[in-house]
PDB file of C-alpha atoms in Angstrom:
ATOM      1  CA  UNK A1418      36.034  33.149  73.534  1.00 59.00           C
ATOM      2  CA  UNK A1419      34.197  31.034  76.245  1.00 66.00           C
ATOM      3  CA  UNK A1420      36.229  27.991  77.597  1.00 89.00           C
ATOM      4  CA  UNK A1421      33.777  25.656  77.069  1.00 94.00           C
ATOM      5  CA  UNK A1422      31.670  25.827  74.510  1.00 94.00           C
ATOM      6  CA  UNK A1423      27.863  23.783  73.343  1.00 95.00           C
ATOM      7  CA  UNK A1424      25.038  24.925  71.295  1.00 90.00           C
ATOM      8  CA  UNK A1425      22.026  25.613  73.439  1.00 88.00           C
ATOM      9  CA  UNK A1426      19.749  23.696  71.109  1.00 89.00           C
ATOM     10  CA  UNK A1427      17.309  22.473  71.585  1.00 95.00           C
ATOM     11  CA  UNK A1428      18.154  19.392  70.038  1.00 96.00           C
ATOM     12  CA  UNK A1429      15.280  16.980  69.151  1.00 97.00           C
ATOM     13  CA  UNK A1430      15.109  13.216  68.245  1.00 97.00           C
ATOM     14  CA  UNK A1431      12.387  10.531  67.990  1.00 97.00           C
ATOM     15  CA  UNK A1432      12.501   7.835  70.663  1.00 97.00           C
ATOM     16  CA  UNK A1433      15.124   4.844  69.399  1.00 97.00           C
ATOM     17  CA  UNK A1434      17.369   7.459  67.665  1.00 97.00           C
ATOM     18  CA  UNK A1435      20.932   8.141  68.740  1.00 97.00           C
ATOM     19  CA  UNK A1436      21.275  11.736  69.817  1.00 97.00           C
ATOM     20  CA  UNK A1437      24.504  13.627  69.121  1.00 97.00           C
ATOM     21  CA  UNK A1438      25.603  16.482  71.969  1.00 97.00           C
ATOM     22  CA  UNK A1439      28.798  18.470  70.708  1.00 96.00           C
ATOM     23  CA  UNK A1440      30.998  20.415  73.125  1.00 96.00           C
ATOM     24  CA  UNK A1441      34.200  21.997  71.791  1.00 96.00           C
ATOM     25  CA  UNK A1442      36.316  23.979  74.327  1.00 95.00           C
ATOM     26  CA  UNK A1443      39.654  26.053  74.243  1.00 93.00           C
ATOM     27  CA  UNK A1444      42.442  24.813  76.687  1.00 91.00           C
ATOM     28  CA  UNK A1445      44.560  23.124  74.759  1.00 91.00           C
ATOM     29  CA  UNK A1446      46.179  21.365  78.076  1.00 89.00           C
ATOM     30  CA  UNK A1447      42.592  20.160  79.195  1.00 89.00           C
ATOM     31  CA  UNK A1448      43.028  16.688  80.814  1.00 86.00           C
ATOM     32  CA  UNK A1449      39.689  15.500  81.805  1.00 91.00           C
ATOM     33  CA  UNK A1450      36.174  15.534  80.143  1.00 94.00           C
ATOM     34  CA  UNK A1451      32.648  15.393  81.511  1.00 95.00           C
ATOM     35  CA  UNK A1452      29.389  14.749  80.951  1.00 97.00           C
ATOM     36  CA  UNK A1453      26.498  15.954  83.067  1.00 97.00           C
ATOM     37  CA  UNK A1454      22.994  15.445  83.055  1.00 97.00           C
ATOM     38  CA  UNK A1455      20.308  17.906  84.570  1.00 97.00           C
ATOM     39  CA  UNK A1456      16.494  17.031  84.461  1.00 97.00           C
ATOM     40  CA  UNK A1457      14.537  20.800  84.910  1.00 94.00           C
ATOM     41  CA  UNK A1458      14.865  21.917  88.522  1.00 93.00           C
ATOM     42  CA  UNK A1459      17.241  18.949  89.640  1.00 95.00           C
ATOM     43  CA  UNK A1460      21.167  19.119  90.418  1.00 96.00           C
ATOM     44  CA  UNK A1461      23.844  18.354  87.569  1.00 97.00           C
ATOM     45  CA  UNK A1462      24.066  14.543  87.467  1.00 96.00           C
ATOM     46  CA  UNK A1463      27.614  12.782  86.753  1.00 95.00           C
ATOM     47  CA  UNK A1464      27.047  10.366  83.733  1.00 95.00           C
ATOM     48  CA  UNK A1465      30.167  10.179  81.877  1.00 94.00           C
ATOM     49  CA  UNK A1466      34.048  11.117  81.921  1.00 93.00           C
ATOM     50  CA  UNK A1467      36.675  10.862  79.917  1.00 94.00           C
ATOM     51  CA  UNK A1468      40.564  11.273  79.863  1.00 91.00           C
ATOM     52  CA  UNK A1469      42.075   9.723  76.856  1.00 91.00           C
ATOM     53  CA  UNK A1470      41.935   9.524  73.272  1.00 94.00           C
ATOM     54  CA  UNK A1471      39.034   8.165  71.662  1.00 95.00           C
ATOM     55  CA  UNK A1472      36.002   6.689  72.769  1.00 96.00           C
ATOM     56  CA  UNK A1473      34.543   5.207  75.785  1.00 96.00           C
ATOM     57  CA  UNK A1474      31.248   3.441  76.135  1.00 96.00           C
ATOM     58  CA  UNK A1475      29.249   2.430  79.143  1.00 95.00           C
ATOM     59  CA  UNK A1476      25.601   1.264  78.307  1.00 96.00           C
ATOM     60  CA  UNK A1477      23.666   3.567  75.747  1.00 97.00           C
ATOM     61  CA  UNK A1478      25.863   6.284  76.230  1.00 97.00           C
ATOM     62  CA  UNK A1479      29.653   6.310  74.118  1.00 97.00           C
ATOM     63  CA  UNK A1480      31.638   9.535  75.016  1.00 97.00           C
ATOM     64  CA  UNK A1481      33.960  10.516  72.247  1.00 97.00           C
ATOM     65  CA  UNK A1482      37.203  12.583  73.008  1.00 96.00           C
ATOM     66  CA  UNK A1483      39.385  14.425  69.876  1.00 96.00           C
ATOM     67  CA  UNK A1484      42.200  16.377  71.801  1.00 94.00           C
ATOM     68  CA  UNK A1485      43.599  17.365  68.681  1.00 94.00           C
ATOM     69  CA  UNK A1486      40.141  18.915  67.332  1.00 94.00           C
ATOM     70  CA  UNK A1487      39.769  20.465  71.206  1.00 95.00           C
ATOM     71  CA  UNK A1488      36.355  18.834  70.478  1.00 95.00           C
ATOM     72  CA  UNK A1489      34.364  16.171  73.113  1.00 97.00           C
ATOM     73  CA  UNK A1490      30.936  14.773  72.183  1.00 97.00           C
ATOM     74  CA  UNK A1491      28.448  12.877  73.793  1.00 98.00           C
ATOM     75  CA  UNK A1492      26.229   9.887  71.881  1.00 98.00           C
ATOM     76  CA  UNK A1493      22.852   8.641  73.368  1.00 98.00           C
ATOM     77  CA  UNK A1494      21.934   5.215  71.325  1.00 98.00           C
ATOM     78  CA  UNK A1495      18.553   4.339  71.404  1.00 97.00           C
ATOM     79  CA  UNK A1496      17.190   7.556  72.976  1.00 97.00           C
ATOM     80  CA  UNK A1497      14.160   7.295  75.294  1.00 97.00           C
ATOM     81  CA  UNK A1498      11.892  10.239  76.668  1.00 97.00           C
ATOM     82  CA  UNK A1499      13.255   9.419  80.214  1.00 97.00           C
ATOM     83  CA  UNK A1500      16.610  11.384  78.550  1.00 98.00           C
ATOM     84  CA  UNK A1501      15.346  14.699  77.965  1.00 98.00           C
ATOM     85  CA  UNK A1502      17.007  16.941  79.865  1.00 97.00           C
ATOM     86  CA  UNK A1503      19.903  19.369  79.549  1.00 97.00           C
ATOM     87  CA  UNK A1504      23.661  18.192  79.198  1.00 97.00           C
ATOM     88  CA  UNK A1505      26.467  20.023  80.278  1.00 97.00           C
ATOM     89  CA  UNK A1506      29.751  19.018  79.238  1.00 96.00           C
ATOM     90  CA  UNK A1507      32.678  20.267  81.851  1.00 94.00           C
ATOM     91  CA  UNK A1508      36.016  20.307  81.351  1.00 93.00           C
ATOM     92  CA  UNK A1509      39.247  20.639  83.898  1.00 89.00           C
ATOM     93  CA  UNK A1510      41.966  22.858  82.232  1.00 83.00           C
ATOM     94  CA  UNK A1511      45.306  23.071  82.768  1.00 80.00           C
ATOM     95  CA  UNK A1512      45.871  23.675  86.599  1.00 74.00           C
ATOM     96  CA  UNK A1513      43.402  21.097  87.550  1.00 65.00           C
ATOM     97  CA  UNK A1514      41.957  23.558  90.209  1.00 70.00           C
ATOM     98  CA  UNK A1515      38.712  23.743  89.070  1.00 81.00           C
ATOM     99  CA  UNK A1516      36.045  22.135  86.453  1.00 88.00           C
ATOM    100  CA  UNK A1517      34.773  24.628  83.297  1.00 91.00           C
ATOM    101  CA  UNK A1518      31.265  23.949  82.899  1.00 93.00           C
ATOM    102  CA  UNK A1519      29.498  24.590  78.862  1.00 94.00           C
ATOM    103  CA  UNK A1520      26.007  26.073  79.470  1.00 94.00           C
ATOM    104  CA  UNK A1521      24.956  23.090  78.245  1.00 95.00           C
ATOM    105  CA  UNK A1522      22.359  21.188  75.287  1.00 96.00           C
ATOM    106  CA  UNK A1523      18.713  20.977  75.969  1.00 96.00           C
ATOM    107  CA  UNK A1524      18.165  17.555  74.533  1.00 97.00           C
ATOM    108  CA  UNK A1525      14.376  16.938  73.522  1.00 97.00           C
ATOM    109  CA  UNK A1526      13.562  13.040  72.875  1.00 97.00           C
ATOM    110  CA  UNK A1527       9.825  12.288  71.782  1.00 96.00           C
ATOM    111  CA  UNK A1528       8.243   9.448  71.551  1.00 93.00           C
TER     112      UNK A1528
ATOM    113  CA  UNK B 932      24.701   7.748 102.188  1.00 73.00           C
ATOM    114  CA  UNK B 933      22.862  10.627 101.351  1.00 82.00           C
ATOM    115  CA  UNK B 934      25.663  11.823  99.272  1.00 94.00           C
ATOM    116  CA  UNK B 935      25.949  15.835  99.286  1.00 97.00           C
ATOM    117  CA  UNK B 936      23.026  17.714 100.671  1.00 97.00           C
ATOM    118  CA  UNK B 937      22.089  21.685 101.199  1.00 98.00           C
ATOM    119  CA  UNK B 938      20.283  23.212 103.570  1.00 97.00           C
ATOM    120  CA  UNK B 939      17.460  25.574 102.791  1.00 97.00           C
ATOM    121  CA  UNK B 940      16.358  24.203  99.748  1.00 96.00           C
ATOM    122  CA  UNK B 941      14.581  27.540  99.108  1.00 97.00           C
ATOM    123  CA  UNK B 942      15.185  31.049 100.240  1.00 96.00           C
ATOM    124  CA  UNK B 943      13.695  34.659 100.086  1.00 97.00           C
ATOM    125  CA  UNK B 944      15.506  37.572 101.352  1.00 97.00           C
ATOM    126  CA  UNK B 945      15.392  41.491 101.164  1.00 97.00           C
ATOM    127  CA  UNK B 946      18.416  43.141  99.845  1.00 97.00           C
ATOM    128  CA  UNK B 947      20.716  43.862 102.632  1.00 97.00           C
ATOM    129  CA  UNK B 948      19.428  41.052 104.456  1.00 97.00           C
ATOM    130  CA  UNK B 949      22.449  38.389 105.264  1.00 96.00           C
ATOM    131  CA  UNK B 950      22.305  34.431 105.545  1.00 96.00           C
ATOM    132  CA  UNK B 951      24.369  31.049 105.296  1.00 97.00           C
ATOM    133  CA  UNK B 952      24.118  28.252 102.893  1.00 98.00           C
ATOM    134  CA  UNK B 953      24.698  25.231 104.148  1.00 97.00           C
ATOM    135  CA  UNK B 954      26.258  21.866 102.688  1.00 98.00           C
ATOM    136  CA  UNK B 955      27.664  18.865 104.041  1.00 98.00           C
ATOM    137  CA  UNK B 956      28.767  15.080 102.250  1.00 97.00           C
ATOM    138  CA  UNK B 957      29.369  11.891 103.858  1.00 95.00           C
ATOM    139  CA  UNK B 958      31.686  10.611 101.250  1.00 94.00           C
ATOM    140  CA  UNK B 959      34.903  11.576 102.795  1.00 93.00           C
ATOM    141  CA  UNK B 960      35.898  13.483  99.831  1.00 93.00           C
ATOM    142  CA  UNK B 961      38.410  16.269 100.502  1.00 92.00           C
ATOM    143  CA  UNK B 962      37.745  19.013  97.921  1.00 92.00           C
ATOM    144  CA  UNK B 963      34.050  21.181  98.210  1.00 95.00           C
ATOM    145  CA  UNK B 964      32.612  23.736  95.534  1.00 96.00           C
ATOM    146  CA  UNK B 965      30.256  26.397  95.855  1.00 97.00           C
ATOM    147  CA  UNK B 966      28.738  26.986  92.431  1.00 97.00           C
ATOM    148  CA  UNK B 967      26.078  29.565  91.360  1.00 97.00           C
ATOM    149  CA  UNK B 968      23.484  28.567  88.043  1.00 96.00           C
ATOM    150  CA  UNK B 969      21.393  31.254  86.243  1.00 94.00           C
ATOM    151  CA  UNK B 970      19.845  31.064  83.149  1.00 86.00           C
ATOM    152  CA  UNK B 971      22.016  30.797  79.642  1.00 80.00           C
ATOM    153  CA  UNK B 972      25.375  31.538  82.129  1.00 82.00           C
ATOM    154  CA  UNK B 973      25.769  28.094  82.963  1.00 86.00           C
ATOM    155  CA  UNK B 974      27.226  26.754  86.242  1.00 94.00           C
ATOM    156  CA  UNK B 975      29.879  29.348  87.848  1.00 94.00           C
ATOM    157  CA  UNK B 976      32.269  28.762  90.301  1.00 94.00           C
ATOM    158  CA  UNK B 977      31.885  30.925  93.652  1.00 96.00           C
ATOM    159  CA  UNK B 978      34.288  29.561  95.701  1.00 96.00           C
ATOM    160  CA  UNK B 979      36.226  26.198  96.403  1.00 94.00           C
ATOM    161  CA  UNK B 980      38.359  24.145  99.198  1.00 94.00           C
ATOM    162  CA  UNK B 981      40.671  21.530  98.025  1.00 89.00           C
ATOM    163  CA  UNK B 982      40.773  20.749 101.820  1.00 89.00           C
ATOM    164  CA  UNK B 983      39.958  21.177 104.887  1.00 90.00           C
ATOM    165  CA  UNK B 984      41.542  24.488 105.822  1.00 89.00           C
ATOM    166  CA  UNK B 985      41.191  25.862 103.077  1.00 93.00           C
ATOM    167  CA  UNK B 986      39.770  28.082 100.637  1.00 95.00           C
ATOM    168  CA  UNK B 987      40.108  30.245  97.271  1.00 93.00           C
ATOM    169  CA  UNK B 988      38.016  32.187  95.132  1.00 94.00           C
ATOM    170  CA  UNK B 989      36.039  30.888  92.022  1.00 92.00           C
ATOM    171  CA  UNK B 990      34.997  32.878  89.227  1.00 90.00           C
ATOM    172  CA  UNK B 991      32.303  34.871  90.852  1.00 95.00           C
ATOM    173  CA  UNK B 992      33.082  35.354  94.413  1.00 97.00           C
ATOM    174  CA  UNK B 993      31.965  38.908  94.886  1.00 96.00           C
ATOM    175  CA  UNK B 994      29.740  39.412  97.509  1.00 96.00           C
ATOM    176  CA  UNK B 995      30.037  36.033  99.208  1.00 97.00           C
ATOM    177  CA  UNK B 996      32.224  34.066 102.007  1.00 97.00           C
ATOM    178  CA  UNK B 997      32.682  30.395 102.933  1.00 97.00           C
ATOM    179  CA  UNK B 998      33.897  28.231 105.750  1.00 97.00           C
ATOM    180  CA  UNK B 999      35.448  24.907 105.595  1.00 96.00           C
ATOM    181  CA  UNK B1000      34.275  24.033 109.360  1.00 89.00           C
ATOM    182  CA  UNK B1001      35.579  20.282 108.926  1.00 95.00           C
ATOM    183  CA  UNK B1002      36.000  18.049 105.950  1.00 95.00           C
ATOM    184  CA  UNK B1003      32.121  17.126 105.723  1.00 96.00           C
ATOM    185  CA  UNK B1004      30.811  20.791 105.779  1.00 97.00           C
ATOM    186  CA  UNK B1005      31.214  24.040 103.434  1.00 98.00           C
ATOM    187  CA  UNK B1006      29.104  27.093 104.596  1.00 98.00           C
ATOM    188  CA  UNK B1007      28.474  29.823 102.523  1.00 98.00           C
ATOM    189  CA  UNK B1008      27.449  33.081 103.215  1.00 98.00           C
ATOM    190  CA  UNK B1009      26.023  36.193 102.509  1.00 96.00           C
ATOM    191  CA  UNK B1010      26.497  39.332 104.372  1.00 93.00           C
ATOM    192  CA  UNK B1011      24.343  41.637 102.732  1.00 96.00           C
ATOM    193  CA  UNK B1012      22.304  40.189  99.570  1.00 96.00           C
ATOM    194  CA  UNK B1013      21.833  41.656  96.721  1.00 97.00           C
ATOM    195  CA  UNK B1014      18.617  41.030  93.724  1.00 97.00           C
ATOM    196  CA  UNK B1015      21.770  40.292  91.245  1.00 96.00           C
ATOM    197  CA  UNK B1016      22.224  37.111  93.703  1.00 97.00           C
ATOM    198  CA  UNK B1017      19.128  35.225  92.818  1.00 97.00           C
ATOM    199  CA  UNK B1018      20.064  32.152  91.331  1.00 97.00           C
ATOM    200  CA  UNK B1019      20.271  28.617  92.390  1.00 97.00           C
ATOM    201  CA  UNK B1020      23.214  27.138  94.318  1.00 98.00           C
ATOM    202  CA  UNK B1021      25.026  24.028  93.791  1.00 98.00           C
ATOM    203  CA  UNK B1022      26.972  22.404  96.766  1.00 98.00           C
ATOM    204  CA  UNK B1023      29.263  19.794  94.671  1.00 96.00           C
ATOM    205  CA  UNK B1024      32.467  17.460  96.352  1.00 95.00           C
ATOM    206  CA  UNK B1025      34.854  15.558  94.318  1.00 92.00           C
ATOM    207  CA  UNK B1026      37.737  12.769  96.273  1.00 88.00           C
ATOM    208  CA  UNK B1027      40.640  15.178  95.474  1.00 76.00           C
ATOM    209  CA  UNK B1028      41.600  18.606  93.553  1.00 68.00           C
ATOM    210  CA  UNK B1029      43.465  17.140  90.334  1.00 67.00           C
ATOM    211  CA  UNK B1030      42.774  15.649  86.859  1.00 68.00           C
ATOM    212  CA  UNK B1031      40.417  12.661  88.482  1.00 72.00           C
ATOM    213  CA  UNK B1032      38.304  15.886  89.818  1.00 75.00           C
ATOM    214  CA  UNK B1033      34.862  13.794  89.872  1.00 88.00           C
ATOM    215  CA  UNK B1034      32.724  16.375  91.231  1.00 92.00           C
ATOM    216  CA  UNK B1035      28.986  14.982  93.099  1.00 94.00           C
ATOM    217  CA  UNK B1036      25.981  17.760  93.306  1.00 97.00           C
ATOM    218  CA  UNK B1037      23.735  18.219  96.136  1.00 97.00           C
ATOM    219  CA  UNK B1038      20.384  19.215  95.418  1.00 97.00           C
ATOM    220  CA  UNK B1039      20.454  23.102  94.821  1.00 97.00           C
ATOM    221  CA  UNK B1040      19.176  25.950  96.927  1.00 97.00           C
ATOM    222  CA  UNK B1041      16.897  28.430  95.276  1.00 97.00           C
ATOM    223  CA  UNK B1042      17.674  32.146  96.434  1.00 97.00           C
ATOM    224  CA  UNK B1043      15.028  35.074  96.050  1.00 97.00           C
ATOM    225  CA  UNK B1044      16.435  37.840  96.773  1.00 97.00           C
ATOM    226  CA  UNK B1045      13.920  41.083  96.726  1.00 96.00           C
TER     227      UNK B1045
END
């Protein structure tokens, strides 16, 4: 079973929809959640993280954390073109030595 | 600030050829990461330093050494590449090892190897 885990997709939503990006992963003890954004050729961008319980918004973007479920998910409100691009969800397991990155969710916004 | 940045940002070698990867940040953060990326395997962990001084193996750290030569820079290096070593390389920092383990990219390095 992979750690980290995030369908490949791709997923695909008009412009002004909210896009949904799933990530479940298998560490119970897990502590800290991540969200990553990576236009084609570029470096993994930090966008979001998360530690507790619930939800946590900062502009368009609300990440949602279930520890119970083992489940994290990402929401994009009013999605523009300018956020197509693949997001990876990492997570640090128990041991905090080291992040666990999902191979992440091609996200495909048109307009 | 320029953040986290590599050096070559693109690469061709012949196997058994040997060369260093270099990265350096200007953040002051203590902990560095050497990460590997190929296609539907997601990002990998090669090797890390929580700080400077020191070093442990990643997930995939076969056929590769680093140096921690201060706290700005993490070298890493290939002795003797291999075509199973083409991929693109992430340089990444974060403030500290631990749960608040914020990690910042640099821009990749594209290896060839032939």
């Amino acid at each position: 079973q992979k750690e980290v885990e995030q369908n490949s997709g791709p997923l695909s939503v008009p412009e002004g929809a909210i896009a949904s990006l799933n990530c479940t992963y298998s560490d119970r003890g897990s502590q800290s959640f991540f969200w990553y954004r990576q236009y084609s050729g570029k470096s993994p961008e930090l966008i979001m993280f998360i530690y507790s319980n619930g939800d946590k918004e900062d502009g368009r973007f609300t990440a949602q954390l279930n520890k119970a479920s083992q489940y994290v998910s990402l929401l994009i409100r009013d999605s523009q073109p300018s956020d197509s691009a693949t997001y990876l969800c990492a997570v640090t397991p128990t041991g905090f030595q080291k992040l666990v990155f999902g191979t992440g969710t091609r996200l495909l916004v048109s307009p | 600030n320029a953040g986290v940045t590599q050096t070559p940002k693109f690469q061709v070698l012949k196997t058994g050829q040997s060369m260093t990867l270099q990265c350096a940040q200007d953040m002051n953060h203590n902990s560095m990461y050497w990460y590997r990326q190929d296609p539907g395997m997601g990002l990998r962990l090669i090797y890390y330093s929580a700080s400077e001084g020191t070093t442990d193996k990643g997930e995939v750290p076969n056929g590769y050494n680093v140096s921690r030569l201060n706290k700005r820079e993490f070298s890493l290096r290939l002795e003797s590449a291999a075509p199973s070593q083409t991929s693109v390389y992430f340089c990444a920092s974060s403030e500290q090892q631990g749960r608040y383990n914020e990690q910042f990219f640099g821009p990749g390095t594209r290896l060839t190897v032939l």
